[in-house]
């Protein structure tokens, strides 16, 4: 399984005359030799990857030869102590190291970023890299220090952009430039490394090194901000902002979350399916909450596609949750040998169901329909189709929308009792989540009042979520115990686990009145009717 490595590095700009200072009083320095690296950058003609914070490159030479995909996490101005933070995914070199076709599996990872456009080379950097490892006295590796002398070789082309290196799409010249740069890359976040590396950075600065502006790729591809983003920035909101801006901010935020989790799902990263489902659910909730502000046909069609996506991924997430929950419960059975047999039975059955759910999810990720949905969401983030009225201020328009969701929750909550069917409790959970998401959608514009209610509602949805997980776990145990061949003793203990899950559901029901009484206190919801 391919996975991402977190990369933390600081870059320094130096001239050819720069002499690296003595660091021996701070760290041990081990010279690792010099490599010649040729790094070719690949992108679509309009640099879709670069404009979305991603870099695709092929490197020959050095210890990390192969294909690299880098994804921005934090730029230097936001990272700790000027540190750039990126995730890096590596693939081994192609059989032909100079091949201009990236591995298909790598392109699959970034399908939604590419929108199925072809990629090709945009030029290369030739680097003479002198590497040293910075170590503690005990030999623990802290960082790699690289002294890079770089030649920028843009790929000539007939485009219409300005001439010269670093101009992005349309580069028309093969002009070559040179620069020198130092790079300090943290090695796996060794304990206490930050203080030592801060001292190293200060020593480099004292010797005349400046902070590098932009990455090496910027010298070749240009400033991505100047090229224009493919996804709009999230607008800043106040109560006086037009309501349309609240719609745009919400769609932009959670389209970004969905796009981010798409890659993590493809990597099978921890909690990725859950967060993918959350992003999908929040997009649906936003379209529902803002429905009075949105053109009905447009919003309903988009919501229908999101519903399709949510329903497709539901079995995958549900099976993940139940597998983890039930295996943990099996481990708590009184006899270790018995626990092992029950765990083996559950694992075998649920692993098969999980594999089937993954197959279905991967078919969706590979579908044209899914790609079209992403492009529709991108367009929605730029220009949501709202009714004429949403130019009204958020402070007047949003509280009534949140109040509508609250009233539906209040009606459902008042009908709950410990003897009510599971389905009634599940409907109340859905209403609670909608009320919470609506309050969260209002919070960027309305501030603390909406955020406080959303926080209280999150406690309610957590409790109702515990109830629902227990109910589904009990149903799953019943299904597994009554389907196919099940050893008698295993079936008996599945029944015991079933009763334990029903008891968990009962405890959640018993805790509900106190949590609900706290949530509905007037101080958390006065703004719903008084406006802001």
Coordinates of C-alpha atoms in Angstrom, one line a residue:
X1 CA 0.0 0.0 0.0
X2 CA 1.4 3.4 -1.0
X3 CA 1.4 5.9 1.9
X4 CA 2.4 9.6 2.4
X5 CA 5.4 10.7 4.4
X6 CA 5.2 14.0 6.2
X7 CA 8.1 16.3 5.1
X8 CA 9.3 19.2 7.3
X9 CA 12.0 21.4 5.9
X10 CA 13.5 24.9 6.0
X11 CA 15.2 26.5 3.0
X12 CA 17.8 29.2 2.9
X13 CA 19.0 31.3 -0.1
X14 CA 22.7 31.8 -0.4
X15 CA 25.2 33.0 -3.0
X16 CA 28.1 31.2 -4.5
X17 CA 30.6 32.8 -2.1
X18 CA 28.7 31.6 1.0
X19 CA 30.8 29.5 3.4
X20 CA 28.7 27.2 5.6
X21 CA 29.4 27.9 9.3
X22 CA 30.9 25.5 11.8
X23 CA 28.1 23.6 13.5
X24 CA 30.2 21.2 15.6
X25 CA 29.2 22.8 18.9
X26 CA 25.5 22.2 18.1
X27 CA 25.4 18.8 16.3
X28 CA 27.6 16.1 14.9
X29 CA 28.0 16.5 11.1
X30 CA 28.4 13.5 8.9
X31 CA 29.4 14.1 5.3
X32 CA 27.3 11.9 3.0
X33 CA 28.8 12.9 -0.4
X34 CA 27.6 14.7 -3.5
X35 CA 24.9 13.6 -6.0
X36 CA 23.8 15.0 -9.3
X37 CA 20.0 15.1 -9.5
X38 CA 17.8 15.7 -12.5
X39 CA 14.3 16.6 -11.5
X40 CA 11.7 16.9 -14.2
X41 CA 8.3 18.5 -13.3
X42 CA 5.1 17.3 -14.8
X43 CA 1.7 19.0 -15.0
X44 CA -1.2 19.8 -17.2
X45 CA -0.9 22.5 -19.8
X46 CA -2.6 25.0 -17.5
X47 CA -0.6 23.8 -14.4
X48 CA -3.7 22.4 -12.6
X49 CA -1.5 20.5 -10.0
X50 CA 0.8 23.4 -9.2
X51 CA -2.2 25.8 -8.8
X52 CA -3.7 23.4 -6.3
X53 CA -0.7 23.0 -4.1
X54 CA 0.6 19.8 -5.7
X55 CA 3.9 18.9 -7.4
X56 CA 4.5 15.9 -9.6
X57 CA 8.1 15.2 -10.5
X58 CA 10.5 12.5 -11.7
X59 CA 14.0 12.4 -10.3
X60 CA 17.0 10.6 -11.5
X61 CA 20.2 10.3 -9.4
X62 CA 20.6 10.3 -5.6
X63 CA 19.0 8.0 -3.0
X64 CA 15.4 9.1 -3.7
X65 CA 15.3 8.5 -7.5
X66 CA 11.8 7.8 -8.8
X67 CA 8.5 9.6 -9.0
X68 CA 7.4 12.0 -6.3
X69 CA 4.1 13.6 -5.5
X70 CA 4.3 16.5 -3.0
X71 CA 1.2 18.0 -1.5
X72 CA 1.3 21.3 0.5
X73 CA 0.2 21.1 4.1
X74 CA 1.6 24.4 5.5
X75 CA 3.5 27.0 3.6
X76 CA 6.6 28.5 5.2
X77 CA 4.8 31.6 6.4
X78 CA 2.3 29.4 8.4
X79 CA 4.6 26.6 9.5
X80 CA 6.5 26.5 12.8
X81 CA 9.7 28.7 12.6
X82 CA 9.4 29.2 8.9
X83 CA 9.2 25.4 8.2
X84 CA 7.5 24.2 5.1
X85 CA 5.3 21.2 5.7
X86 CA 4.3 18.8 2.9
X87 CA 3.2 15.3 2.4
X88 CA 5.3 13.3 0.0
X89 CA 4.3 10.1 -1.9
X90 CA 7.0 8.2 -3.7
X91 CA 6.9 5.6 -6.5
X92 CA 9.9 3.7 -7.7
X93 CA 11.6 4.7 -11.0
X94 CA 10.1 3.5 -14.2
X95 CA 11.9 0.9 -16.2
X96 CA 13.0 3.7 -18.5
X97 CA 14.1 6.3 -16.0
X98 CA 13.6 9.1 -18.6
X99 CA 10.0 8.0 -19.5
X100 CA 7.6 10.9 -19.7
X101 CA 4.6 8.9 -18.5
X102 CA 4.0 8.8 -14.8
X103 CA 2.8 5.5 -13.3
X104 CA -0.9 4.9 -13.7
X105 CA -1.4 4.2 -10.0
X106 CA 0.1 7.6 -9.2
X107 CA -2.2 9.4 -11.6
X108 CA -5.2 7.6 -10.1
X109 CA -4.3 9.2 -6.7
X110 CA -4.7 12.7 -8.2
X111 CA -7.5 12.1 -10.6
X112 CA -9.8 14.8 -9.2
X113 CA -7.0 17.3 -9.2
X114 CA -6.2 16.6 -12.9
X115 CA -9.9 16.3 -14.0
X116 CA -8.6 13.6 -16.4
X117 CA -6.3 16.1 -18.2
X118 CA -3.1 14.8 -19.6
X119 CA 0.2 15.7 -18.0
X120 CA 3.5 16.4 -19.6
X121 CA 7.0 17.7 -18.7
X122 CA 7.4 21.5 -18.0
X123 CA 11.1 21.6 -17.6
X124 CA 13.7 20.4 -15.1
X125 CA 16.1 21.3 -12.4
X126 CA 19.6 20.0 -12.5
X127 CA 21.1 20.0 -9.0
X128 CA 24.5 19.3 -7.6
X129 CA 23.6 18.3 -4.0
X130 CA 26.2 18.0 -1.3
X131 CA 24.5 16.1 1.6
X132 CA 25.3 16.0 5.3
X133 CA 23.5 14.4 8.2
X134 CA 23.1 16.3 11.4
X135 CA 23.2 14.0 14.5
X136 CA 23.0 14.1 18.2
X137 CA 26.1 13.0 20.2
X138 CA 24.5 9.6 20.6
X139 CA 24.2 9.2 16.8
X140 CA 20.4 9.9 16.6
X141 CA 19.7 11.5 13.2
X142 CA 18.1 14.9 13.5
X143 CA 18.1 16.3 9.9
X144 CA 19.7 16.3 6.5
X145 CA 21.5 19.4 5.4
X146 CA 21.7 19.8 1.7
X147 CA 23.8 22.3 -0.1
X148 CA 22.2 22.6 -3.6
X149 CA 23.6 24.3 -6.7
X150 CA 20.7 24.4 -9.1
X151 CA 20.3 25.0 -12.8
X152 CA 16.8 25.8 -14.0
X153 CA 16.0 24.5 -17.5
X154 CA 12.5 25.4 -18.6
X155 CA 11.0 23.5 -21.4
X156 CA 10.7 25.7 -24.5
X157 CA 7.3 25.9 -26.1
X158 CA 5.2 28.0 -28.4
X159 CA 2.9 29.4 -25.6
X160 CA 1.7 33.0 -25.3
X161 CA 3.1 33.8 -21.9
X162 CA 6.2 36.0 -21.2
X163 CA 9.6 34.8 -22.0
X164 CA 12.0 33.4 -19.5
X165 CA 12.2 30.9 -16.7
X166 CA 9.6 30.7 -14.0
X167 CA 6.8 32.1 -16.1
X168 CA 4.4 29.1 -15.9
X169 CA 2.2 28.1 -18.8
X170 CA 3.3 29.4 -22.1
X171 CA 7.0 29.6 -21.4
X172 CA 8.6 30.4 -24.8
X173 CA 12.3 30.5 -23.9
X174 CA 14.9 27.9 -22.9
X175 CA 16.8 30.5 -20.9
X176 CA 18.8 28.8 -18.2
X177 CA 19.4 30.3 -14.7
X178 CA 21.4 29.2 -11.7
X179 CA 21.0 29.6 -8.0
X180 CA 22.2 28.1 -4.7
X181 CA 20.1 27.0 -1.8
X182 CA 20.5 25.3 1.6
X183 CA 17.8 22.9 2.8
X184 CA 17.4 21.5 6.3
X185 CA 14.9 18.6 6.4
X186 CA 13.7 17.3 9.8
X187 CA 14.2 13.5 10.1
X188 CA 10.9 12.1 11.4
X189 CA 10.4 14.7 14.1
X190 CA 13.0 13.3 16.5
X191 CA 12.3 14.4 20.1
X192 CA 13.9 17.7 21.0
X193 CA 15.0 18.2 17.4
X194 CA 13.1 21.5 17.0
X195 CA 15.3 23.4 19.5
X196 CA 18.5 22.1 17.9
X197 CA 17.4 22.8 14.4
X198 CA 16.3 26.3 15.4
X199 CA 19.8 26.9 16.6
X200 CA 21.2 25.5 13.3
X201 CA 18.9 27.8 11.4
X202 CA 20.0 30.8 13.5
X203 CA 23.7 29.9 12.8
X204 CA 23.1 29.7 9.1
X205 CA 21.4 33.1 9.1
X206 CA 24.2 34.6 11.1
X207 CA 26.6 33.4 8.5
X208 CA 24.7 35.3 5.8
X209 CA 22.0 32.9 4.6
X210 CA 18.6 34.4 3.8
X211 CA 15.2 32.8 4.0
X212 CA 14.4 31.3 0.6
X213 CA 11.4 32.8 -1.1
X214 CA 9.2 30.1 -2.7
X215 CA 10.3 26.6 -3.5
X216 CA 12.6 25.4 -6.2
X217 CA 9.6 24.6 -8.3
X218 CA 8.6 28.3 -8.2
X219 CA 11.7 29.1 -10.2
X220 CA 10.6 26.8 -12.9
X221 CA 6.8 27.0 -12.9
X222 CA 6.1 30.5 -11.6
X223 CA 4.2 31.9 -8.7
X224 CA 1.0 29.8 -8.3
X225 CA -0.8 32.8 -6.9
X226 CA -0.1 34.8 -10.0
X227 CA -1.5 32.0 -12.1
X228 CA -4.8 32.1 -10.3
X229 CA -6.3 29.4 -8.1
X230 CA -8.6 26.7 -9.3
X231 CA -10.6 26.9 -6.1
X232 CA -11.6 30.3 -4.6
X233 CA -10.3 31.4 -1.3
X234 CA -12.9 31.1 1.5
X235 CA -14.4 34.6 2.0
X236 CA -14.2 36.3 5.4
X237 CA -17.7 36.8 6.8
X238 CA -19.3 39.1 9.3
X239 CA -23.0 39.6 10.2
X240 CA -23.1 42.4 7.6
X241 CA -21.8 40.2 4.8
X242 CA -24.3 39.3 2.0
X243 CA -26.0 35.9 2.6
X244 CA -24.7 34.7 -0.7
X245 CA -21.1 34.9 0.7
X246 CA -22.1 32.5 3.5
X247 CA -23.3 30.0 0.9
X248 CA -20.1 30.4 -1.1
X249 CA -17.9 30.1 2.0
X250 CA -19.6 26.9 3.1
X251 CA -19.4 25.2 -0.2
X252 CA -15.8 26.2 -0.7
X253 CA -14.8 25.0 2.7
X254 CA -16.3 21.5 2.4
X255 CA -15.5 21.0 -1.3
X256 CA -11.9 21.6 -0.2
X257 CA -12.4 19.0 2.6
X258 CA -13.9 16.5 0.1
X259 CA -11.1 16.9 -2.4
X260 CA -8.5 16.5 0.4
X261 CA -10.1 13.4 1.8
X262 CA -10.4 11.9 -1.8
X263 CA -6.7 11.4 -1.9
X264 CA -6.6 10.1 1.7
X265 CA -9.3 7.5 0.9
X266 CA -7.3 6.4 -2.2
X267 CA -4.3 6.0 0.2
X268 CA -6.5 4.2 2.7
X269 CA -5.2 6.6 5.4
X270 CA -6.5 6.4 8.9
X271 CA -10.0 7.8 9.4
X272 CA -10.1 8.9 5.8
X273 CA -13.4 7.2 4.9
X274 CA -15.0 8.7 8.0
X275 CA -13.8 12.2 7.1
X276 CA -14.8 11.7 3.4
X277 CA -18.3 10.9 4.6
X278 CA -18.3 13.9 6.9
X279 CA -17.4 16.2 4.1
X280 CA -20.1 14.7 1.8
X281 CA -22.7 15.0 4.6
X282 CA -21.8 18.6 5.4
X283 CA -22.1 19.6 1.7
X284 CA -25.6 18.1 1.7
X285 CA -26.4 19.7 5.0
X286 CA -25.3 23.1 3.7
X287 CA -27.4 22.8 0.5
X288 CA -30.4 21.8 2.8
X289 CA -29.8 24.6 5.3
X290 CA -29.4 27.3 2.6
X291 CA -32.2 25.9 0.4
X292 CA -34.3 29.1 0.7
X293 CA -31.3 31.1 -0.6
X294 CA -30.4 28.7 -3.5
X295 CA -32.0 28.2 -6.9
X296 CA -34.1 25.1 -6.3
X297 CA -33.4 23.1 -9.4
X298 CA -29.7 23.7 -9.2
X299 CA -29.4 22.9 -5.5
X300 CA -31.6 19.9 -5.7
X301 CA -29.7 18.3 -8.5
X302 CA -26.4 18.9 -6.7
X303 CA -27.8 17.4 -3.5
X304 CA -29.1 14.3 -5.4
X305 CA -25.5 13.6 -6.7
X306 CA -24.1 14.0 -3.2
X307 CA -26.8 11.7 -1.8
X308 CA -25.7 9.1 -4.4
X309 CA -22.1 9.5 -3.2
X310 CA -23.0 9.3 0.5
X311 CA -25.1 6.2 0.0
X312 CA -22.3 4.5 -2.0
X313 CA -19.8 5.0 0.8
X314 CA -22.2 4.2 3.7
X315 CA -21.6 0.4 3.7
X316 CA -17.8 1.0 3.7
X317 CA -17.9 3.3 6.7
X318 CA -20.5 1.3 8.6
X319 CA -18.5 -1.9 8.1
X320 CA -15.3 -0.1 9.3
X321 CA -17.1 1.1 12.4
X322 CA -18.7 -2.3 13.2
X323 CA -15.6 -4.3 12.6
X324 CA -13.5 -2.2 15.0
X325 CA -16.3 -2.1 17.6
X326 CA -17.1 -5.8 17.6
X327 CA -13.6 -7.0 17.5
X328 CA -12.8 -4.8 20.5
X329 CA -15.9 -6.2 22.3
X330 CA -14.8 -9.8 21.5
X331 CA -11.5 -9.1 23.1
X332 CA -13.3 -8.3 26.4
X333 CA -15.0 -11.7 26.6
X334 CA -14.0 -13.6 29.8
X335 CA -12.0 -16.4 28.3
X336 CA -9.0 -15.6 26.0
X337 CA -9.4 -18.8 23.9
X338 CA -13.1 -18.1 23.5
X339 CA -12.4 -14.4 22.7
X340 CA -9.9 -15.6 20.0
X341 CA -12.5 -17.9 18.3
X342 CA -15.2 -15.2 18.3
X343 CA -12.8 -12.6 17.0
X344 CA -11.7 -15.0 14.2
X345 CA -15.3 -15.6 13.2
X346 CA -16.2 -11.9 13.2
X347 CA -13.0 -10.9 11.4
X348 CA -13.5 -13.5 8.7
X349 CA -17.1 -12.4 8.0
X350 CA -16.6 -8.6 8.3
X351 CA -13.3 -8.6 6.3
X352 CA -15.2 -10.1 3.4
X353 CA -18.0 -7.5 3.7
X354 CA -15.3 -4.8 4.0
X355 CA -13.6 -6.0 0.8
X356 CA -16.9 -5.9 -1.0
X357 CA -17.6 -2.4 0.3
X358 CA -14.1 -1.2 -0.8
X359 CA -14.7 -2.6 -4.3
X360 CA -17.9 -0.7 -4.6
X361 CA -16.3 2.5 -3.3
X362 CA -13.3 2.2 -5.7
X363 CA -15.7 1.8 -8.7
X364 CA -17.3 5.1 -7.7
X365 CA -13.9 6.8 -7.4
X366 CA -13.0 5.6 -10.9
X367 CA -16.4 6.7 -12.4
X368 CA -17.0 9.6 -14.8
X369 CA -20.0 10.5 -12.7
X370 CA -17.9 11.1 -9.6
X371 CA -15.4 13.3 -11.5
X372 CA -18.3 15.3 -13.0
X373 CA -19.6 15.8 -9.4
X374 CA -16.2 17.3 -8.4
X375 CA -16.2 19.7 -11.2
X376 CA -19.8 20.8 -10.5
X377 CA -18.8 21.4 -6.9
X378 CA -15.8 23.4 -8.0
X379 CA -18.1 25.5 -10.1
X380 CA -20.5 25.9 -7.2
X381 CA -17.6 27.1 -5.0
X382 CA -16.8 29.8 -7.5
X383 CA -20.4 30.9 -8.3
X384 CA -23.2 29.3 -6.2
X385 CA -26.5 29.9 -8.0
X386 CA -28.5 31.8 -5.4
X387 CA -31.8 33.6 -5.6
X388 CA -31.8 37.4 -5.9
X389 CA -32.6 37.8 -2.2
X390 CA -29.3 36.5 -0.8
X391 CA -27.7 39.9 -1.0
X392 CA -29.4 40.6 2.3
X393 CA -27.0 40.6 5.3
X394 CA -26.1 37.4 7.1
X395 CA -27.2 38.7 10.5
X396 CA -30.8 39.0 9.3
X397 CA -31.0 36.0 7.0
X398 CA -29.1 33.2 8.7
X399 CA -30.7 33.0 12.2
X400 CA -34.2 32.1 10.8
X401 CA -32.6 29.3 8.8
X402 CA -30.9 27.9 11.9
X403 CA -34.1 28.4 13.9
X404 CA -36.0 26.2 11.3
X405 CA -33.5 23.4 11.9
X406 CA -33.7 23.9 15.7
X407 CA -37.5 23.7 15.7
X408 CA -37.5 20.4 13.8
X409 CA -35.0 19.0 16.3
X410 CA -37.0 20.3 19.2
X411 CA -40.1 18.6 18.0
X412 CA -38.2 15.3 17.5
X413 CA -36.5 15.4 20.8
X414 CA -39.7 16.1 22.8
X415 CA -41.2 12.9 21.4
X416 CA -38.3 10.7 22.6
X417 CA -38.7 8.2 25.4
X418 CA -36.8 5.2 26.6
X419 CA -39.4 2.8 25.1
X420 CA -39.5 4.5 21.6
X421 CA -38.4 2.3 18.6
X422 CA -34.8 2.6 17.4
X423 CA -36.0 4.3 14.2
X424 CA -37.5 7.2 16.2
X425 CA -34.2 7.8 17.9
X426 CA -32.3 7.6 14.6
X427 CA -34.6 10.2 13.1
X428 CA -33.9 12.5 16.1
X429 CA -30.2 12.0 15.5
X430 CA -30.6 13.1 11.9
X431 CA -32.4 16.2 13.0
X432 CA -29.7 16.9 15.6
X433 CA -27.0 16.6 13.0
X434 CA -28.8 19.0 10.7
X435 CA -29.3 21.5 13.4
X436 CA -25.7 21.3 14.4
X437 CA -24.4 21.6 10.8
X438 CA -26.7 24.6 10.2
X439 CA -25.4 26.3 13.3
X440 CA -21.8 25.6 12.2
X441 CA -22.6 27.0 8.7
X442 CA -23.7 30.2 10.4
X443 CA -20.7 30.5 12.8
X444 CA -18.2 32.1 10.3
X445 CA -20.6 35.0 9.8
X446 CA -22.4 35.2 13.2
X447 CA -19.5 34.3 15.5
X448 CA -19.7 33.0 19.1
X449 CA -23.5 32.7 19.5
X450 CA -23.7 30.2 16.6
X451 CA -20.5 28.5 17.5
X452 CA -21.6 28.0 21.1
X453 CA -24.9 26.3 20.0
X454 CA -23.0 24.2 17.5
X455 CA -20.6 23.0 20.3
X456 CA -23.6 22.1 22.5
X457 CA -25.3 20.3 19.7
X458 CA -22.1 18.3 19.0
X459 CA -22.4 16.8 22.5
X460 CA -26.0 15.8 21.6
X461 CA -25.0 14.3 18.3
X462 CA -22.1 12.4 19.9
X463 CA -24.5 10.8 22.4
X464 CA -27.1 10.0 19.7
X465 CA -24.3 8.6 17.6
X466 CA -23.2 6.3 20.4
X467 CA -26.8 5.1 20.6
X468 CA -27.0 4.5 16.8
X469 CA -23.6 2.6 16.8
X470 CA -24.9 0.3 19.6
X471 CA -28.1 -0.3 17.8
X472 CA -26.4 -1.2 14.5
X473 CA -23.9 -3.3 16.3
X474 CA -26.7 -5.3 17.9
X475 CA -28.4 -5.7 14.5
X476 CA -25.1 -6.8 12.9
X477 CA -24.5 -9.5 15.6
X478 CA -28.0 -10.8 15.1
X479 CA -27.4 -11.0 11.3
X480 CA -24.1 -12.7 11.7
X481 CA -25.4 -15.2 14.2
X482 CA -28.3 -16.2 12.0
X483 CA -26.6 -16.3 8.6
X484 CA -24.6 -19.3 7.3
X485 CA -22.9 -21.9 9.5
X486 CA -22.2 -20.6 13.0
X487 CA -20.7 -22.8 15.8
X488 CA -23.1 -23.1 18.6
X489 CA -20.8 -21.7 21.3
X490 CA -19.9 -18.8 19.0
X491 CA -23.6 -18.1 18.4
X492 CA -24.2 -18.1 22.1
X493 CA -21.4 -15.5 22.8
X494 CA -22.6 -13.4 19.9
X495 CA -25.9 -13.3 21.7
X496 CA -24.2 -12.2 24.9
X497 CA -22.4 -9.4 22.9
X498 CA -25.8 -8.4 21.4
X499 CA -27.3 -7.9 24.9
X500 CA -24.2 -5.8 25.8
X501 CA -24.8 -3.6 22.8
X502 CA -28.5 -3.2 23.7
X503 CA -27.4 -2.2 27.2
X504 CA -25.1 0.5 25.7
X505 CA -28.0 1.8 23.7
X506 CA -30.1 1.9 26.9
X507 CA -27.4 3.9 28.7
X508 CA -27.4 6.4 25.9
X509 CA -31.1 6.8 26.1
X510 CA -31.0 7.3 29.9
X511 CA -28.3 10.0 29.5
X512 CA -30.3 11.9 26.8
X513 CA -32.6 14.1 29.0
X514 CA -29.7 15.7 30.9
X515 CA -27.8 16.5 27.7
X516 CA -30.9 17.8 26.0
X517 CA -31.8 20.0 28.9
X518 CA -28.3 21.6 28.7
X519 CA -28.5 22.1 24.9
X520 CA -31.9 23.8 25.0
X521 CA -31.0 26.4 27.6
X522 CA -32.1 29.9 26.3
X523 CA -28.7 31.4 26.5
X524 CA -27.5 29.1 23.7
X525 CA -30.4 29.8 21.3
X526 CA -31.7 33.3 21.9
X527 CA -29.9 34.5 18.7
X528 CA -32.1 32.2 16.7
X529 CA -35.1 34.5 17.1
X530 CA -33.5 37.8 18.0
X531 CA -31.1 38.0 15.1
X532 CA -27.6 39.6 15.0

